[in-house]
CSV table of C-alpha atoms in Angstrom, one decimal:
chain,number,residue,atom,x,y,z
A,1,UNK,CA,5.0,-8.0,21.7
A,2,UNK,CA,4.7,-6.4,18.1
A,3,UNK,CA,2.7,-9.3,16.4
A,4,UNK,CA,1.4,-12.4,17.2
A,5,UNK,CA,3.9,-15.3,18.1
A,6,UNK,CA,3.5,-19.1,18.4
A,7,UNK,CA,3.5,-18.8,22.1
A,8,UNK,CA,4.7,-22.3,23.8
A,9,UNK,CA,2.1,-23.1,25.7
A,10,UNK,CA,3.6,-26.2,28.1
A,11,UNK,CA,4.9,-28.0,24.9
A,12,UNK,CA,1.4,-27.0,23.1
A,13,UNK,CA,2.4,-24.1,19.8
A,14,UNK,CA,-0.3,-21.9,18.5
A,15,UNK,CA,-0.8,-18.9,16.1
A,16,UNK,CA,-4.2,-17.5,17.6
A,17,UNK,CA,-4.5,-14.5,18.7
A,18,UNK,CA,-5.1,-13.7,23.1
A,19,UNK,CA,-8.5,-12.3,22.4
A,20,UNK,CA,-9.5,-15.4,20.5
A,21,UNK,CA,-8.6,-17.8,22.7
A,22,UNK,CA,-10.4,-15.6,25.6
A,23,UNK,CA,-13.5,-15.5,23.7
A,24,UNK,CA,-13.5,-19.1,23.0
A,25,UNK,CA,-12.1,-20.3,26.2
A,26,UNK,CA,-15.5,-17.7,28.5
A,27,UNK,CA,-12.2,-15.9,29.9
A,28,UNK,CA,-10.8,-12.3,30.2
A,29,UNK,CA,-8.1,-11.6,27.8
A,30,UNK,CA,-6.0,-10.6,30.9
A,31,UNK,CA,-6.6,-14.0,32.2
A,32,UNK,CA,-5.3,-16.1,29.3
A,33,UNK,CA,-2.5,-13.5,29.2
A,34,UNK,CA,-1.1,-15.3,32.6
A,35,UNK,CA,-1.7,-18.1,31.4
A,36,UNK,CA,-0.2,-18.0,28.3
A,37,UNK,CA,3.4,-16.7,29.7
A,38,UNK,CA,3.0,-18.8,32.9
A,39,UNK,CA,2.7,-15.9,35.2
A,40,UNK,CA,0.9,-18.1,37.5
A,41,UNK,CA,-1.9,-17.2,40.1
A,42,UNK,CA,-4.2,-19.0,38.4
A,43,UNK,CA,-6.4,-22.7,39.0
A,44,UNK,CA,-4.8,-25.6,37.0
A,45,UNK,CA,-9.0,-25.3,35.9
A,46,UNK,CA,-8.5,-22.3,34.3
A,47,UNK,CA,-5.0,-23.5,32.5
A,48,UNK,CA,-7.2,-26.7,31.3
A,49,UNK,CA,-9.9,-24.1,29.7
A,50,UNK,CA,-7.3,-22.6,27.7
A,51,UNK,CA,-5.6,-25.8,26.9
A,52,UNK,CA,-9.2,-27.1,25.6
A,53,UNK,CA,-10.1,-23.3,24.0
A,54,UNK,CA,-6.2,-23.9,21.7
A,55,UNK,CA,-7.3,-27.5,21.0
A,56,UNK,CA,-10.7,-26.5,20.0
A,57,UNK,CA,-9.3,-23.8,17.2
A,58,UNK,CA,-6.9,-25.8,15.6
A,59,UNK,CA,-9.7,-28.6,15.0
A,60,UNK,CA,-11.5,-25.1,13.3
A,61,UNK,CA,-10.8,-25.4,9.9
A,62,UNK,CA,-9.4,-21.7,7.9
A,63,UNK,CA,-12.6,-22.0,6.0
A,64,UNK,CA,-14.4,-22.0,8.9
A,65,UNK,CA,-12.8,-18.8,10.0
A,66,UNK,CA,-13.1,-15.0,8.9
A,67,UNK,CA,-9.6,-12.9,8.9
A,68,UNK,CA,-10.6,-9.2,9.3
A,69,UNK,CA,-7.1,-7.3,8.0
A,70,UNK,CA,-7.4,-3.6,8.2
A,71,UNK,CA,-5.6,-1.1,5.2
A,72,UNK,CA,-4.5,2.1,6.4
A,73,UNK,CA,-4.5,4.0,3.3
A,74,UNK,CA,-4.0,8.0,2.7
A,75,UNK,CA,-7.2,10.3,1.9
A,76,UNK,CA,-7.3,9.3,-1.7
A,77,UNK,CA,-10.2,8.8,-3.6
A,78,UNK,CA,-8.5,7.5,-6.8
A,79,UNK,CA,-6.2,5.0,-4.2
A,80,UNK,CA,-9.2,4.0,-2.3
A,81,UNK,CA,-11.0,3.2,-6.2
A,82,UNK,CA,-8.1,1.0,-6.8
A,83,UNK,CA,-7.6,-0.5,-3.3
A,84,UNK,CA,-10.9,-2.0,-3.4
A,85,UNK,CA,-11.0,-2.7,-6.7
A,86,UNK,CA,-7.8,-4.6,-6.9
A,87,UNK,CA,-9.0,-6.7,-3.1
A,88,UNK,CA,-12.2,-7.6,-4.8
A,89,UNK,CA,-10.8,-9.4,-7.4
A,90,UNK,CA,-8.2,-11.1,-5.5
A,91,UNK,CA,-10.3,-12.1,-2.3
A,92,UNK,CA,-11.6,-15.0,-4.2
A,93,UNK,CA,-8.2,-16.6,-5.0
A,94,UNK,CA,-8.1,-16.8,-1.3
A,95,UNK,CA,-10.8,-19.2,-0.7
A,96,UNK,CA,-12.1,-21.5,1.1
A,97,UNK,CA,-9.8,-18.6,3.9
A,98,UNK,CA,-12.5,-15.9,4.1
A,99,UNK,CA,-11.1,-12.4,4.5
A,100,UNK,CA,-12.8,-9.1,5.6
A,101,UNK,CA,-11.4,-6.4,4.5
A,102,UNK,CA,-11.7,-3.0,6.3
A,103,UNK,CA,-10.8,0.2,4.6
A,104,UNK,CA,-9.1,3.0,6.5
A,105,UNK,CA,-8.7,6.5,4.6
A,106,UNK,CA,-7.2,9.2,6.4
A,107,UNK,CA,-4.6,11.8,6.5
A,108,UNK,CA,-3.0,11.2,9.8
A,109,UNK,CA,-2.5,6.9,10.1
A,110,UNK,CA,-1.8,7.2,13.8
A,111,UNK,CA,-5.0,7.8,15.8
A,112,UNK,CA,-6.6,4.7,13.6
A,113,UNK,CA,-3.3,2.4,14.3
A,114,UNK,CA,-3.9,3.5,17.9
A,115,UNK,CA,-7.6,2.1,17.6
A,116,UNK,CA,-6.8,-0.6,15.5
A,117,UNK,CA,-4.4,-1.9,18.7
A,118,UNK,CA,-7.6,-2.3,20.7
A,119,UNK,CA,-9.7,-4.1,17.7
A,120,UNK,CA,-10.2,-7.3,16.6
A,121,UNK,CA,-8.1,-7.2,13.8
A,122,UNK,CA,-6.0,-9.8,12.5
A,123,UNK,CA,-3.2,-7.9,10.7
A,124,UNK,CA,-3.1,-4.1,9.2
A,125,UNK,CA,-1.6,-3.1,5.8
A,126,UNK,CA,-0.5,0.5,6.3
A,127,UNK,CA,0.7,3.1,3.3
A,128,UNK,CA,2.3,5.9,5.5
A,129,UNK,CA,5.2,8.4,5.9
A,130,UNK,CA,8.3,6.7,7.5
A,131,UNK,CA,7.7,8.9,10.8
A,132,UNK,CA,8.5,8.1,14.3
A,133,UNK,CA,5.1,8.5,15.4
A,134,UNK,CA,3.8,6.4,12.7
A,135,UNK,CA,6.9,3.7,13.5
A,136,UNK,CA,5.8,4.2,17.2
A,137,UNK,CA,2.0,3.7,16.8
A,138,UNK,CA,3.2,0.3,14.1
A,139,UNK,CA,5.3,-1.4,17.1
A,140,UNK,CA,2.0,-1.1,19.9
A,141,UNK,CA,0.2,-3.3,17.6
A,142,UNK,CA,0.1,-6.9,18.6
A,143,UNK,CA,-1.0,-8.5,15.1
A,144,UNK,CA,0.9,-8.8,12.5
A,145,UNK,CA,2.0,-5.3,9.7
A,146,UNK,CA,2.8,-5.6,6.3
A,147,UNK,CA,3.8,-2.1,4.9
A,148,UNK,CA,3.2,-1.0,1.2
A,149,UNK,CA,5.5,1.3,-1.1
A,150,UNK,CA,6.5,3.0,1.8
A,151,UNK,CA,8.8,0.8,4.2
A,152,UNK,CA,9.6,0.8,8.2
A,153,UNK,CA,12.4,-0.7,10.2
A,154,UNK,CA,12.2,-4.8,9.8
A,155,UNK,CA,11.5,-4.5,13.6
A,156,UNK,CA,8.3,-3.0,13.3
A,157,UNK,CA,6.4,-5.3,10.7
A,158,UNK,CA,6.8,-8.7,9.3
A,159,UNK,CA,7.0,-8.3,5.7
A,160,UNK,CA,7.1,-5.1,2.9
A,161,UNK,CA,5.3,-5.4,-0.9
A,162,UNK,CA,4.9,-2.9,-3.3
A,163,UNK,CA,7.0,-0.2,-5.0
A,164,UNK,CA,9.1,2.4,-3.8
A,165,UNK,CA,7.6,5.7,-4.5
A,166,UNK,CA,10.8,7.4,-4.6
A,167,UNK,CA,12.3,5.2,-7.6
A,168,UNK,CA,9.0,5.7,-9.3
A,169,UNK,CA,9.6,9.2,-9.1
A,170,UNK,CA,13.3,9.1,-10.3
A,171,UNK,CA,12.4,6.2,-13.0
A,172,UNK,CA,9.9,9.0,-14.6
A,173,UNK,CA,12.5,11.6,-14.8
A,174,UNK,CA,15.0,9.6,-16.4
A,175,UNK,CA,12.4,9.2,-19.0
A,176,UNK,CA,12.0,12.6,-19.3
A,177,UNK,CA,15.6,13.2,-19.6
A,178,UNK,CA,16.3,10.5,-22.1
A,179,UNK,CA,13.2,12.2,-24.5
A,180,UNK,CA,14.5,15.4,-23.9
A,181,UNK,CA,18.0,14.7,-24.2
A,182,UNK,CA,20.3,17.7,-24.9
A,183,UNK,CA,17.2,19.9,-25.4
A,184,UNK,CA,16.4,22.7,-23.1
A,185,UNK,CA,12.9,22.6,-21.6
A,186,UNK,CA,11.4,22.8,-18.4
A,187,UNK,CA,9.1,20.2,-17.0
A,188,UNK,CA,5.2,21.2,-15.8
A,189,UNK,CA,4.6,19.0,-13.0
A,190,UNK,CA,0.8,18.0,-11.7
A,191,UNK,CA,1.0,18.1,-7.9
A,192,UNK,CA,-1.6,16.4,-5.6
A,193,UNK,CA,-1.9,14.1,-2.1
A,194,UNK,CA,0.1,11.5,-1.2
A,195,UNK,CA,2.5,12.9,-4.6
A,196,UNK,CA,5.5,14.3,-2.5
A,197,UNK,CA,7.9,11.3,-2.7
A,198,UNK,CA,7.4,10.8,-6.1
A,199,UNK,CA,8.0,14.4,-7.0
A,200,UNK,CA,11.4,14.4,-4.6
A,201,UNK,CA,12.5,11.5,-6.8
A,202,UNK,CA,11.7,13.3,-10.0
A,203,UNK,CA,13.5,16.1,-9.1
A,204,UNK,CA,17.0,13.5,-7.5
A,205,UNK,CA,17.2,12.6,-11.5
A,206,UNK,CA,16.5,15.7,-13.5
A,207,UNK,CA,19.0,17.6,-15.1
A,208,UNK,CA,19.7,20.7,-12.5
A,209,UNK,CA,19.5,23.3,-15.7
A,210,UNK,CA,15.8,22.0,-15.9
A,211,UNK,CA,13.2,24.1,-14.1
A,212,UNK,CA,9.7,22.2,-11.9
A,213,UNK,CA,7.0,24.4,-12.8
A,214,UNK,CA,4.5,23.2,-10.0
A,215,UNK,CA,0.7,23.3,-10.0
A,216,UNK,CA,-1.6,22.6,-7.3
A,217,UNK,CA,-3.9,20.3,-10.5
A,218,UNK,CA,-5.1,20.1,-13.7
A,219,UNK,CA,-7.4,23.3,-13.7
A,220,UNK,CA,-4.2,25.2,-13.7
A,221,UNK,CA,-2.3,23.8,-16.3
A,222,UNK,CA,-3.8,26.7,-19.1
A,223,UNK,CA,-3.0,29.7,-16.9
A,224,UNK,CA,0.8,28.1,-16.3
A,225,UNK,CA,0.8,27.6,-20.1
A,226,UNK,CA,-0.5,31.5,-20.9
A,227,UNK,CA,2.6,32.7,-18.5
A,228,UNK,CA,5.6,30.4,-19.9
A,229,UNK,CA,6.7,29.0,-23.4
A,230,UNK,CA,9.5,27.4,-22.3
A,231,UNK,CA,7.5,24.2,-21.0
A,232,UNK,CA,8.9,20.7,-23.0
A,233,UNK,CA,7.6,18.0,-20.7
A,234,UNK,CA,4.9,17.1,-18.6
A,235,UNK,CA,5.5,14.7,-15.0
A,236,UNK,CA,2.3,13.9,-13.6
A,237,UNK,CA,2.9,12.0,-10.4
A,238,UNK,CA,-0.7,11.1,-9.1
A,239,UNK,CA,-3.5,8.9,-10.8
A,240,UNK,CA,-6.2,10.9,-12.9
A,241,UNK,CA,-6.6,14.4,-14.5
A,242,UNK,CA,-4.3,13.5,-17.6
A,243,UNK,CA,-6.9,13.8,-20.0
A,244,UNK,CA,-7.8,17.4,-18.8
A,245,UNK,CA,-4.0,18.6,-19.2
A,246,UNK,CA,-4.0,17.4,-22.7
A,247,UNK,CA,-7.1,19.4,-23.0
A,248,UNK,CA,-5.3,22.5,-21.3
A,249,UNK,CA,-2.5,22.3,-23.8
A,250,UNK,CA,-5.1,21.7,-27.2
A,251,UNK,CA,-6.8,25.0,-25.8
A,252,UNK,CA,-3.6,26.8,-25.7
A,253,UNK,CA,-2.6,25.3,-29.0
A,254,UNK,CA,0.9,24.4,-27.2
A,255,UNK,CA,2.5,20.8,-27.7
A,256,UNK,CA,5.0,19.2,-25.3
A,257,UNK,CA,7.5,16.4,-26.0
A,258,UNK,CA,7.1,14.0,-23.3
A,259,UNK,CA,4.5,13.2,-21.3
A,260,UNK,CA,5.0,10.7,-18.6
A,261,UNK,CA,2.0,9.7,-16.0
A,262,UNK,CA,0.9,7.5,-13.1
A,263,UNK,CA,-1.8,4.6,-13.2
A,264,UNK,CA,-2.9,2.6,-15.5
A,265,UNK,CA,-6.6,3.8,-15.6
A,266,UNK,CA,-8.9,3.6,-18.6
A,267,UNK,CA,-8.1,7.4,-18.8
A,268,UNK,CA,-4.4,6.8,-18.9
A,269,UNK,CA,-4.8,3.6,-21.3
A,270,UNK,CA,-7.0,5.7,-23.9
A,271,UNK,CA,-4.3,8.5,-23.9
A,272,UNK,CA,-1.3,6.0,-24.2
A,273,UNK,CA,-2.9,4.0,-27.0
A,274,UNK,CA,-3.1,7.5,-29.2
A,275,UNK,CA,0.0,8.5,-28.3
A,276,UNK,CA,-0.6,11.6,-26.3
A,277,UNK,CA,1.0,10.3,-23.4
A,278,UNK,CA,5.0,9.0,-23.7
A,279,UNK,CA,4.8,6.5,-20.7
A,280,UNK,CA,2.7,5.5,-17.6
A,281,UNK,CA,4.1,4.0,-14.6
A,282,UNK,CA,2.4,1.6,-13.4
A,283,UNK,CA,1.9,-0.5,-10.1
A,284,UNK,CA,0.4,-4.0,-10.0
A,285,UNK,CA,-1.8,-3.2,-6.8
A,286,UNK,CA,-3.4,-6.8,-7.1
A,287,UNK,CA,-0.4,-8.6,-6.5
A,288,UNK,CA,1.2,-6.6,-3.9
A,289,UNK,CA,-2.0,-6.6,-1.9
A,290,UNK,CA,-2.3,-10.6,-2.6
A,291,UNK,CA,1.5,-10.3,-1.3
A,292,UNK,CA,0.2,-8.4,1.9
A,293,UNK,CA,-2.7,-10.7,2.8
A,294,UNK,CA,-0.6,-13.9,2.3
A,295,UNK,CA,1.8,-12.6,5.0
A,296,UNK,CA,-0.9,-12.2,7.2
A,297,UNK,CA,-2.3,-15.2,6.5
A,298,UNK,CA,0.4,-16.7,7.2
A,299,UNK,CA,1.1,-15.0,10.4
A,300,UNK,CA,-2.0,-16.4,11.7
A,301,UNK,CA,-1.3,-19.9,10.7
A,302,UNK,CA,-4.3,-20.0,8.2
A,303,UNK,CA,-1.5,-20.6,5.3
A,304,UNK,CA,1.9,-22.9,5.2
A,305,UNK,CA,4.9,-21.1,4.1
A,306,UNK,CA,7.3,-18.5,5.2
A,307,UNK,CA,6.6,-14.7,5.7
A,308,UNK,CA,8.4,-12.9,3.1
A,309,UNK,CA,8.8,-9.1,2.0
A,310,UNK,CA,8.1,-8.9,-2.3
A,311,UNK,CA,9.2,-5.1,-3.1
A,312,UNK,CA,8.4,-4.7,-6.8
A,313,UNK,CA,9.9,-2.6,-9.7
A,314,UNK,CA,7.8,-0.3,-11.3
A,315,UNK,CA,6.5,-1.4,-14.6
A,316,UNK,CA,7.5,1.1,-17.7
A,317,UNK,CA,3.9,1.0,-20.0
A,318,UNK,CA,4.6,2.5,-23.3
A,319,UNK,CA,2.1,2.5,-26.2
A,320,UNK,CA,3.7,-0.3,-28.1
A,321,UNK,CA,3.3,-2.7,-24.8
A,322,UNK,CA,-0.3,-1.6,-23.3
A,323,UNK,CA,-2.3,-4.3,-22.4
A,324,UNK,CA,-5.4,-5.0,-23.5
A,325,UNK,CA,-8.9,-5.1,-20.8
């Protein structure tokens, strides 16, 4: 079972979880298990309890009832910022449902998705690489997955929000080409975690005459700049350190064309407002995570509607349409 299923219960439907009705119900998990799927070997007593233990949760009001969803994010301080900052101001539009929130930041998602199938969860939002082991350790869980940006096979979770690093990636060098144009040039690109798919989609759309020059961060944007003159553009595909490559360029006294970036930060919004960067790609984390939680929600039966996916676009921020907060 990969996520929680109205299970027909002699003619009774229900959306709780086994481990909820156990608890409710005084019986082992393994018990109402039987039950549940009419295993038999089991007193008609014991069928009544869990009978009773459905009954008594679906005169539980959502309001009365907490929803712990887990996000299985990569080991990203800047994501994690904006993770929580985004679920903070959303949460609230969720009421009188409350929602817990658990934040899970690590570098390999499958020893926590392996945990997470023996917690108390009630769904998992989960930003990793499109792995088998990751897809393996998604289809053990029994409660509901909603992926973000990075998608797995419909079988393996109910519903997808968010953008599609890849596109992001090629959406930034199509930018960059349409600046550059005929010019020759090559691009300096800001590497960092969690930045590879956006960087293989940069280099799907660039012009093949145009060479990556790669660095590991901002601190070595000057010494890449002291070996090369030939640099025209600047790609930088993770959130932060954009004000300390303008600074690596002012120190220099070098200029570059184009200037494209990830994140709407304050950083980002103070460069884009004076023009020193051409574009920042941004992603509405608020709604896809609003998105996510609503699918859970809705797994669980705590909200009407159907369970759908919401993949967005990338949104194009230029200095002339910046928003203002």
């Amino acid at each position: 079972m990969r996520h929680q299923k109205p299970i027909i219960l002699y003619g009774v439907k229900h959306p709780y979880r086994i481990r909820e009705i156990a608890t409710r119900a005084g019986l082992s998990p393994a018990t109402v298990d039987r039950v549940l799927h009419q295993r038999g070997g089991v007193r008609d007593s014991t069928v009544r309890q869990v009978h009773e233990a459905i009954a008594e949760l679906d005169r539980s009001p959502p309001a009365g009832r907490t929803f712990a969803i887990d996000l299985v994010l990569p080991a990203s301080r800047q994501l994690g910022t904006d993770a929580r900052a985004a679920l903070d101001a959303e949460l609230p539009c969720l009421a009188p449902i409350a929602v817990r929130p658990r934040f899970h930041f690590i570098a390999d998602p499958v020893p926590i998705l392996d945990r997470l199938a023996r917690s108390d969860s009630h769904g998992v939002v989960v930003l990793a690489p499109p792995t088998p082991e990751v897809a393996d350790a998604v289809s053990r869980l029994e409660m509901p997955v909603v992926t973000l940006n990075v998608d797995l096979p419909v079988g393996k979770r109910i519903a997808h929000v968010g953008v599609d690093d890849f596109e992001a990636g090629a959406t930034a060098a199509y930018l960059v080409e349409q600046w550059l144009h005929d010019r020759a040039g090559d691009v300096l690109v800001i590497d960092g975690p969690d930045a590879e798919r956006r960087t293989a989609g940069f280099r799907s759309v660039l012009a093949p005459a145009r060479r990556l020059r790669v660095v590991a961060g901002p601190d070595q944007v000057r010494a890449t700049l002291a070996g090369t003159h030939t640099i025209r553009a600047v790609y930088a595909p993770r959130t932060g350190g954009s004000a300390e490559v303008v600074t690596a360029f002012e120190a220099e006294d070098r200029r570059y064309d184009v200037f494209v970036a990830h994140g709407l930060d304050e950083e980002n919004l103070t460069l884009l407002r004076t023009q020193r960067l051409s574009a920042v790609l941004h992603q509405d984390l608020r709604t896809d995570l609003r998105h996510a939680c609503r699918a859970i929600l809705r797994a669980q039966g705590a909200l009407p509607g159907p369970i759908r996916s919401h993949p967005a676009p990338v949104q194009v921020i230029t200095p002339f349409n910046a928003p203002n907060f």
